[in-house]
mmCIF file of C-alpha atoms and ligand atoms in Angstrom:
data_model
loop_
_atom_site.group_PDB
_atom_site.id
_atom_site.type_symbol
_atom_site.label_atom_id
_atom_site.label_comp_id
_atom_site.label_asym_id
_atom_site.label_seq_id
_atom_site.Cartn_x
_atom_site.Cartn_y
_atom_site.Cartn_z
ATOM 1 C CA UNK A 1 131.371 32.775 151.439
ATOM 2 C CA UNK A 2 131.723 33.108 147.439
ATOM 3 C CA UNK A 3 128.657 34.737 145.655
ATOM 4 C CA UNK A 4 126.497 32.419 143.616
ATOM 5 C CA UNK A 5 125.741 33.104 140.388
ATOM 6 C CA UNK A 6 123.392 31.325 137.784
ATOM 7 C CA UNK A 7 124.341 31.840 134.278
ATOM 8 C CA UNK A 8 120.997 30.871 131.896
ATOM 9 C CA UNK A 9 122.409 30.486 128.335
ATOM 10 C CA UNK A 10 126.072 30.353 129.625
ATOM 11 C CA UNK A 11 127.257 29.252 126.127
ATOM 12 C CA UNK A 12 126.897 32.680 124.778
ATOM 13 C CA UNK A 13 129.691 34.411 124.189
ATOM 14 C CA UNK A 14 128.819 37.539 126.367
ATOM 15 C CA UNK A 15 127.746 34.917 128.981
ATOM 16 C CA UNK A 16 130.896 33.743 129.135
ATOM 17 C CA UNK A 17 132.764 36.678 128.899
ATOM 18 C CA UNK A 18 130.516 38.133 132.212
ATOM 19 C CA UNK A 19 131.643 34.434 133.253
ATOM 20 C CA UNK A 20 134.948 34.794 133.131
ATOM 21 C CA UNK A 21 134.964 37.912 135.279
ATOM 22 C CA UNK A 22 132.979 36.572 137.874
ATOM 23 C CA UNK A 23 135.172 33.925 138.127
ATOM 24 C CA UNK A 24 138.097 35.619 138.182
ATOM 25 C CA UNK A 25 136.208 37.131 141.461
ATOM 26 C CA UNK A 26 135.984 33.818 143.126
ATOM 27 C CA UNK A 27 132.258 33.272 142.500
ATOM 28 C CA UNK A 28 130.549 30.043 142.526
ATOM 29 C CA UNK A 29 128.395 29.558 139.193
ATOM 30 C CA UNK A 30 126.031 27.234 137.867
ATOM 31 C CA UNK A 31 126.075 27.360 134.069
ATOM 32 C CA UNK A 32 122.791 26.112 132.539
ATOM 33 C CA UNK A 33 122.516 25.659 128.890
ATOM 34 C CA UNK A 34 121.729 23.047 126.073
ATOM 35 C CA UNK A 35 124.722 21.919 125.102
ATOM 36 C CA UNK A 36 126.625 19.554 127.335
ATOM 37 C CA UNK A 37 129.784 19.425 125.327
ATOM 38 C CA UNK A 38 130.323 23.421 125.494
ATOM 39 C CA UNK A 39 128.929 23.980 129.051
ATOM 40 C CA UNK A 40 131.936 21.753 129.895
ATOM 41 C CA UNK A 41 134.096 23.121 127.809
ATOM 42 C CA UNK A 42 133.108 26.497 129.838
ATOM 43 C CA UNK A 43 133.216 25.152 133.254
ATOM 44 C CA UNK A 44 136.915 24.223 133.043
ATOM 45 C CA UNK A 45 138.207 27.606 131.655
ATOM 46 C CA UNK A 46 136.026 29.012 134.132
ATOM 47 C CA UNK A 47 137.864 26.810 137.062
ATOM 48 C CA UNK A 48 140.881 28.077 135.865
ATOM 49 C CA UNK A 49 140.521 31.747 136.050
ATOM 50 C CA UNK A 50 139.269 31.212 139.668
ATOM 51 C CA UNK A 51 135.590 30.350 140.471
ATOM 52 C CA UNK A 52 134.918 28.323 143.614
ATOM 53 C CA UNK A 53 132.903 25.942 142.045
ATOM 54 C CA UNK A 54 131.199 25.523 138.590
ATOM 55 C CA UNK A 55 128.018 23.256 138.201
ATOM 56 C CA UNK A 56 126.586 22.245 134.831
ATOM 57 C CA UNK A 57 122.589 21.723 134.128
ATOM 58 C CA UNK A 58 121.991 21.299 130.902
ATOM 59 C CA UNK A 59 118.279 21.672 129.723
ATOM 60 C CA UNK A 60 116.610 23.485 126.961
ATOM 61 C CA UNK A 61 115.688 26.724 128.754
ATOM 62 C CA UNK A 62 113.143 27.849 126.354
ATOM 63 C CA UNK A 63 111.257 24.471 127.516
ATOM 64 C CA UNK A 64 108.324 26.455 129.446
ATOM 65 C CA UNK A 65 106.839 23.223 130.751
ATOM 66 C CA UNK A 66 110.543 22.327 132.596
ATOM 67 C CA UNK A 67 111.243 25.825 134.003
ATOM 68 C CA UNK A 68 110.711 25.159 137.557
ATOM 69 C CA UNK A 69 112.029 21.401 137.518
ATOM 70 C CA UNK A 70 115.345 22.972 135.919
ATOM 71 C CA UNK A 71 115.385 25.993 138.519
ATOM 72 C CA UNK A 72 115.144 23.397 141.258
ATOM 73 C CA UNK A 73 118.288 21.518 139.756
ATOM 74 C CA UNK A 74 120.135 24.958 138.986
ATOM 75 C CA UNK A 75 118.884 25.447 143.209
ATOM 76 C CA UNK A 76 120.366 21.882 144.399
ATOM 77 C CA UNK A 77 123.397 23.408 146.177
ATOM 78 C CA UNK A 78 121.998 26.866 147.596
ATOM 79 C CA UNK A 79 120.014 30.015 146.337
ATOM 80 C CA UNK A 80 121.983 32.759 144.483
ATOM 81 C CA UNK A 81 122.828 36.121 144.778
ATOM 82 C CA UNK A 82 122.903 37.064 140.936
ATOM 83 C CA UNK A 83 121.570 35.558 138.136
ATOM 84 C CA UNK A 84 122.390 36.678 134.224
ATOM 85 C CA UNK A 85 119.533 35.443 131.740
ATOM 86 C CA UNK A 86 121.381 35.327 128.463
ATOM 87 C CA UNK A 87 120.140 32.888 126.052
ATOM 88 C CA UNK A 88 118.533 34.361 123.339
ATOM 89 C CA UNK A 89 117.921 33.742 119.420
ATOM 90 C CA UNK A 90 117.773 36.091 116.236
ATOM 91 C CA UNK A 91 115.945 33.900 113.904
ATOM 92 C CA UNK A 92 115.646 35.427 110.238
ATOM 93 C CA UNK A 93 113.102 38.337 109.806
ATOM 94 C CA UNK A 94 111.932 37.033 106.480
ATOM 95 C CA UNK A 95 111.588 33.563 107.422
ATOM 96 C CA UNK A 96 109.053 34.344 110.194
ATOM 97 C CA UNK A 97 106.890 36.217 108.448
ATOM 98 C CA UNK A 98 105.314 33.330 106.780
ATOM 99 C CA UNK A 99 107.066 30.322 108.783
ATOM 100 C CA UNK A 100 104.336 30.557 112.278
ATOM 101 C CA UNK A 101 106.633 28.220 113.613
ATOM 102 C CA UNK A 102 109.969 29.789 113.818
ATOM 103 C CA UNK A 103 108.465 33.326 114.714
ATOM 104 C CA UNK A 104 106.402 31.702 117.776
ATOM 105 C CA UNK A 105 109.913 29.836 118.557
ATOM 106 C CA UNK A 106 111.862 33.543 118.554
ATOM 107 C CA UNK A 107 109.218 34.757 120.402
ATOM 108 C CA UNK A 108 108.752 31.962 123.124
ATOM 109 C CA UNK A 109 112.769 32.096 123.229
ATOM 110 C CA UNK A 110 112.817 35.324 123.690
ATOM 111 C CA UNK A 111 110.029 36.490 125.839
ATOM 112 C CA UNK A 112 107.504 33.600 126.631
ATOM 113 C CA UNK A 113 110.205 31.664 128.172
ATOM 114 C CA UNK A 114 112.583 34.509 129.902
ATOM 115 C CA UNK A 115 109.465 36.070 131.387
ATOM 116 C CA UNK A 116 108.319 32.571 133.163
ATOM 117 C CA UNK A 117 111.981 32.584 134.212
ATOM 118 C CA UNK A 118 112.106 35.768 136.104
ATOM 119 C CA UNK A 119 108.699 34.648 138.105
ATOM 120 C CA UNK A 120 109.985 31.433 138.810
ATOM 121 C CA UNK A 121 113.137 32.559 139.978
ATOM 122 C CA UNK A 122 111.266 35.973 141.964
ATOM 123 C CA UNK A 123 109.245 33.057 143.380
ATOM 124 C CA UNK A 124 108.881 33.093 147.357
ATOM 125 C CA UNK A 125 112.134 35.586 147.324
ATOM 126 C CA UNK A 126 112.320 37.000 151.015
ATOM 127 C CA UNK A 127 111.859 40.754 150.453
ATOM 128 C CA UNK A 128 115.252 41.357 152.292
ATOM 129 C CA UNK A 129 117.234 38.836 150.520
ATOM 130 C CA UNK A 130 119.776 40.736 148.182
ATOM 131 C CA UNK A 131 119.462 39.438 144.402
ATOM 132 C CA UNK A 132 120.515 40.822 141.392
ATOM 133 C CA UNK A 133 118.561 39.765 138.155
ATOM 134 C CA UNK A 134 120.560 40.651 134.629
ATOM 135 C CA UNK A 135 118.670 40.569 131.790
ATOM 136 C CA UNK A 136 119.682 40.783 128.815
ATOM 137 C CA UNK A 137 117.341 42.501 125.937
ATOM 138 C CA UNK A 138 118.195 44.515 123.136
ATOM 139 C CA UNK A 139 118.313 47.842 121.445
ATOM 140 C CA UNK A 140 116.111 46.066 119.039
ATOM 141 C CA UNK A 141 113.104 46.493 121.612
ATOM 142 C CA UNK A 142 113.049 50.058 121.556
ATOM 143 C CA UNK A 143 111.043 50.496 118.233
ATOM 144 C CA UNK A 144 109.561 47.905 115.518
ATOM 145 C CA UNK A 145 110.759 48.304 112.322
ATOM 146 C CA UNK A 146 110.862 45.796 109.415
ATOM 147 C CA UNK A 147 114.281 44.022 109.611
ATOM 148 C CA UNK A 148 113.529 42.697 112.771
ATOM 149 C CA UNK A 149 110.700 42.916 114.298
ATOM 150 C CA UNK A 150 109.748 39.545 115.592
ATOM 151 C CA UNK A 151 112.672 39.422 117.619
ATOM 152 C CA UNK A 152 112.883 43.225 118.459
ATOM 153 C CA UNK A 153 108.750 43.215 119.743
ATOM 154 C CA UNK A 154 109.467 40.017 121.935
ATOM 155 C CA UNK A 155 112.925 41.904 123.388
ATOM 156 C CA UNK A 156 110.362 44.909 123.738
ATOM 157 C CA UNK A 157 107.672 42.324 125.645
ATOM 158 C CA UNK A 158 110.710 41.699 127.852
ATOM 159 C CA UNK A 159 111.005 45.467 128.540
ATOM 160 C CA UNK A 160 107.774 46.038 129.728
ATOM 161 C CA UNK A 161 107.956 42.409 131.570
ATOM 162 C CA UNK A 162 111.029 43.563 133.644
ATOM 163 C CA UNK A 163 110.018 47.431 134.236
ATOM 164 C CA UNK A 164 106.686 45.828 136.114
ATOM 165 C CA UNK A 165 108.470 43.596 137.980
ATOM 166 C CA UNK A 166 110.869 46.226 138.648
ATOM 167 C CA UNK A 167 107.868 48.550 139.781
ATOM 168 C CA UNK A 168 106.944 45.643 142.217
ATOM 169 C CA UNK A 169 110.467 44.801 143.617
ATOM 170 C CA UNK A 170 110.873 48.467 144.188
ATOM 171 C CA UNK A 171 110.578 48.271 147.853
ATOM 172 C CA UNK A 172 112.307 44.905 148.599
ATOM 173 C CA UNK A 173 116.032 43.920 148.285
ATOM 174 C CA UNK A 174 115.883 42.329 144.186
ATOM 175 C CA UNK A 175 117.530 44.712 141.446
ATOM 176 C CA UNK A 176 116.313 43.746 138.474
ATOM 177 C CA UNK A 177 118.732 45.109 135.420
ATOM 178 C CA UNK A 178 117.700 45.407 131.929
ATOM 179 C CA UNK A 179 121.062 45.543 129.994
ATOM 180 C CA UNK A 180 120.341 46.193 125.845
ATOM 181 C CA UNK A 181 123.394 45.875 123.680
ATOM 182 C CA UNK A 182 123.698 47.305 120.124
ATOM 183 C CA UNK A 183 126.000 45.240 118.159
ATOM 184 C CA UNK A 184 127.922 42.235 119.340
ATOM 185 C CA UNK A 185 130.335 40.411 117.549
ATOM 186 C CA UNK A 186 129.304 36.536 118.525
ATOM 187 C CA UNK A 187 127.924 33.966 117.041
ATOM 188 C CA UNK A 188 124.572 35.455 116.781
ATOM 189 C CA UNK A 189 125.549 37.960 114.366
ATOM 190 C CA UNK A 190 127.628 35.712 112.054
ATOM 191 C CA UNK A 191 124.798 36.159 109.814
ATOM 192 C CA UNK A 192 124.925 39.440 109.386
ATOM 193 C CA UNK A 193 126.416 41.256 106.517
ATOM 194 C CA UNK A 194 129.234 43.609 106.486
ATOM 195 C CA UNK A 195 129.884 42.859 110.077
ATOM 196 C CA UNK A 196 132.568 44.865 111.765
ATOM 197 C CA UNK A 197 133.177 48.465 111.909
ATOM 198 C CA UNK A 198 132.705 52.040 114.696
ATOM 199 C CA UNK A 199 128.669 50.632 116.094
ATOM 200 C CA UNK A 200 130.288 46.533 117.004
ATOM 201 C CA UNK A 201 131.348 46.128 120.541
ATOM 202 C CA UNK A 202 133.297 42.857 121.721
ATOM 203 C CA UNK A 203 131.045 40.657 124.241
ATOM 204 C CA UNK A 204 134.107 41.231 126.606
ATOM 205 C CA UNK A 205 133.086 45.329 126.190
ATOM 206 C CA UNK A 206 129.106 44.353 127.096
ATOM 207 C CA UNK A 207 129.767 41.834 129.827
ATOM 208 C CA UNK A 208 132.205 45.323 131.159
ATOM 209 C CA UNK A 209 129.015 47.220 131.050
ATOM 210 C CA UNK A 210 127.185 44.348 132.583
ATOM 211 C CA UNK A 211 129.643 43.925 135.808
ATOM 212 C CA UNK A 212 129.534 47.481 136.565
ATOM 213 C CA UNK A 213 125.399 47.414 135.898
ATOM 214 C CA UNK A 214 125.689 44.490 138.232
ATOM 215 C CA UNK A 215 127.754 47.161 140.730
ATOM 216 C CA UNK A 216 125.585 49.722 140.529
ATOM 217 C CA UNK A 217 121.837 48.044 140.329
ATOM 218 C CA UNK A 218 120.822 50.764 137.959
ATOM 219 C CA UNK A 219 117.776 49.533 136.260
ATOM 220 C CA UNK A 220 118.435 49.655 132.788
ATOM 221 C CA UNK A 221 121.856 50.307 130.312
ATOM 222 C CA UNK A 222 122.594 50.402 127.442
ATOM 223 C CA UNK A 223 125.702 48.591 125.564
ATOM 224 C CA UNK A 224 128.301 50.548 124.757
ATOM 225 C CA UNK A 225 126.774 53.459 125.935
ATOM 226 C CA UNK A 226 125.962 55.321 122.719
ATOM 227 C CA UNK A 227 123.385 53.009 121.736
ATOM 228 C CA UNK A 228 121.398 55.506 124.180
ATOM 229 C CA UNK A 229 121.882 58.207 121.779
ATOM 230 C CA UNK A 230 121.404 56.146 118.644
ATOM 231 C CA UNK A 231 117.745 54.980 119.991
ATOM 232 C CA UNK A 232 117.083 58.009 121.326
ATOM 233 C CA UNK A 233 116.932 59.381 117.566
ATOM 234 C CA UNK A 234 115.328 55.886 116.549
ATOM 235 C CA UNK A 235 112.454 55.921 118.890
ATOM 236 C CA UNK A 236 111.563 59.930 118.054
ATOM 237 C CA UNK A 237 111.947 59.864 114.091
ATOM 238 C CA UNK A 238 108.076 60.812 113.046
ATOM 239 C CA UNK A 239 106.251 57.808 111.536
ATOM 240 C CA UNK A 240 105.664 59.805 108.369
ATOM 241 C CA UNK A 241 109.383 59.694 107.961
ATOM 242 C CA UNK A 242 110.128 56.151 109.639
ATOM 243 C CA UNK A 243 108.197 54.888 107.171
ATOM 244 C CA UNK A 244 110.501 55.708 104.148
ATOM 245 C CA UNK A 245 113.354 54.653 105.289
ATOM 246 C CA UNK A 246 115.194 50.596 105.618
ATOM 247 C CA UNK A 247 116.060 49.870 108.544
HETATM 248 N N1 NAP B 1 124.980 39.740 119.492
HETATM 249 C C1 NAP B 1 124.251 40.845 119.427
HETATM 250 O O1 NAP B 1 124.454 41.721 118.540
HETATM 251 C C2 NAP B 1 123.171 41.096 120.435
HETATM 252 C C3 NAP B 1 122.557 42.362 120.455
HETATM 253 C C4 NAP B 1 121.556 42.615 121.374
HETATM 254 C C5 NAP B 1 121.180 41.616 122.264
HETATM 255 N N2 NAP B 1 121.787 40.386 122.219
HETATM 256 C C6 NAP B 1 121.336 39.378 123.165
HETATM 257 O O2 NAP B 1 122.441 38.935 123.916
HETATM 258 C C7 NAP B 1 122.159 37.616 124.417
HETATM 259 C C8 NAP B 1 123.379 36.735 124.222
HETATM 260 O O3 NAP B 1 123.604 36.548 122.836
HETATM 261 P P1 NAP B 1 125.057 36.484 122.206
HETATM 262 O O4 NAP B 1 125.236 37.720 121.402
HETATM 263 O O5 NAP B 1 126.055 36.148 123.254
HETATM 264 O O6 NAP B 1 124.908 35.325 121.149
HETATM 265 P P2 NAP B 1 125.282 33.766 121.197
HETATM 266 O O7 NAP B 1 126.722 33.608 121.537
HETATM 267 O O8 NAP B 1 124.771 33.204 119.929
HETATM 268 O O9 NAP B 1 124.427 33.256 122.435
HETATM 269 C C9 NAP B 1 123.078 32.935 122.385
HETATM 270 C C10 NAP B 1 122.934 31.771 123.318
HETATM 271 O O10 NAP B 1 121.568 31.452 123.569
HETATM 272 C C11 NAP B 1 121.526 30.049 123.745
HETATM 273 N N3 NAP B 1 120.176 29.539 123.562
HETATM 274 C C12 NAP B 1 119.306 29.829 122.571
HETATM 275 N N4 NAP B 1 118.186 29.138 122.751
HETATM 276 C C13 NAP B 1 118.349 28.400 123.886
HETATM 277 C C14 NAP B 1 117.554 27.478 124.582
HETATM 278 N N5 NAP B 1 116.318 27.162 124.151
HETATM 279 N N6 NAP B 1 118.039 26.894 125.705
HETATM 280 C C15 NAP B 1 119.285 27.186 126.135
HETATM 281 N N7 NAP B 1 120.111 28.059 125.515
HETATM 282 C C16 NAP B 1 119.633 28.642 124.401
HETATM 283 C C17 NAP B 1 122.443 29.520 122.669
HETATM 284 O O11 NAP B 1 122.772 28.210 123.010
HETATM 285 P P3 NAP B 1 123.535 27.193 122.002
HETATM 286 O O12 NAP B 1 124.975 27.469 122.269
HETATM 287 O O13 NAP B 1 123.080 25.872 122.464
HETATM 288 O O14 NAP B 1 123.079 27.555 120.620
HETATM 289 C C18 NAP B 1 123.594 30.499 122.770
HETATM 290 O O15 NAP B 1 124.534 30.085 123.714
HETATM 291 C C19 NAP B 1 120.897 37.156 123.692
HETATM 292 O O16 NAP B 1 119.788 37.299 124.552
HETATM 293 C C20 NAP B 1 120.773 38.122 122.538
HETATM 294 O O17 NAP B 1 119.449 38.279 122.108
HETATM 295 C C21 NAP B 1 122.775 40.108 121.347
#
């Protein structure tokens, strides 16, 4: 029997690219998203290249009072082996920090929403069942600074979300993966000046890292692997001297 996969934000472009090699596996996949048009769009390339079956529920994922109704739709035709949660939003840094509105929205996207996800889909999970949670964070999480830190502190809220639930899957069957890219070049980033250069990675390169994260169950990775380094320095830098510098 195929695995089945759930894809949550599976019009992102490292969604898809993850999609396209599970598909090329033979996988069955639902791909659950907000827009129709696109999820369609996905679901036939993703036939194509191979999957056993491709479902569509579209939904607004970041809706926290329709997570379980949509899990039960994304459920209809059997419980899955793997699921990626990949929708996420940047927002703009200077925006939220007077606009309540759109800094609750990057932070309900972000963490409020992904966090209720993972319950509801750790919900009544048979402790010998094999699943495979992938979730992606970010770099961003590992330290606030001030060009992003409404997004970076909810991708850091998802850190500490998914190394507790980690802690308490420990003993059963679940892996629970925490994958934080540096970089991407997709969509997300178009807003970002001077893309391009040594520190951007493809989101074929990340969803790479992701299948063989997926292989290995290791708990967290980061995306290409240098970001480790890069953070590493990041996270230690003295606050006396973090504080004088831009990023
Ligand atoms: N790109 C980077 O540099 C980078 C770095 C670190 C982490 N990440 C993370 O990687 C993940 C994937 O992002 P990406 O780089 O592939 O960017 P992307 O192509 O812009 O994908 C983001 C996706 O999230 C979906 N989304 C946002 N809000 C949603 C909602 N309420 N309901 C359903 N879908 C929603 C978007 O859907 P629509 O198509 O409908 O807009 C879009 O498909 C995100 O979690 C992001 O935070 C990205």
């Amino acid at each position: 029997m195929s695995q089945r996969v759930l894809i949550l934000g599976a019009t992102s472009a490292i969604a898809h690219a993850y999609a396209r090699r599970k598909a090329a596996e033979g996988a069955s996949l639902v791909l659950a998203g907000r827009r129709a048009d696109a999820l369609q769009a996905n679901a036939v390339d993703l036939r194509a290249r191979g999957a056993a079956q491709v479902d569509v529920v579209e939904a607004d994922l970041a809706d926290i009072a329709s997570i379980a109704e949509v899990a039960a739709s994304c459920r209809a035709n059997g419980a899955f082996q793997e699921v990626l949660l990949a929708y996420g939003i940047l927002g703009d840094q200077a925006q939220a920090e007077t606009d309540l509105a759109l800094a609750r929205k990057v932070i309900d996207v972000n963490f409020t929403s992904a966090a209720l996800w993972l319950l509801e889909l750790l919900k009544g999970q048979p402790a010998t069942q094999p699943l495979t949670l992938l979730v992606i964070g970010s770099v961003a999480g590992d330290r606030g600074r001030k060009s992003n830190f409404v997004y970076g502190s909810a991708k850091g809220g998802l850190e500490r979300f998914v190394e507790g639930l980690q802690h308490a899957r420990a003993a059963t069957a679940t892996r629970i993966v925490l994958i934080k890219p540096g970089f991407v070049d997709t969509p997300m980033t178009d807003g970002i000046a001077g893309k391009g250069g040594p520190l951007w990675a493809s989101a074929d390169k990340v969803a790479g890292d992701i299948a063989k994260a997926a292989k290995s169950g290791t708990p967290e990775v980061y995306t290409p692997w240098f970001w480790w380094f890069i953070m590493a320095i990041i996270r230690n830098v003295p606050r006396v001297i973090f504080h004088r510098t831009n990023i």
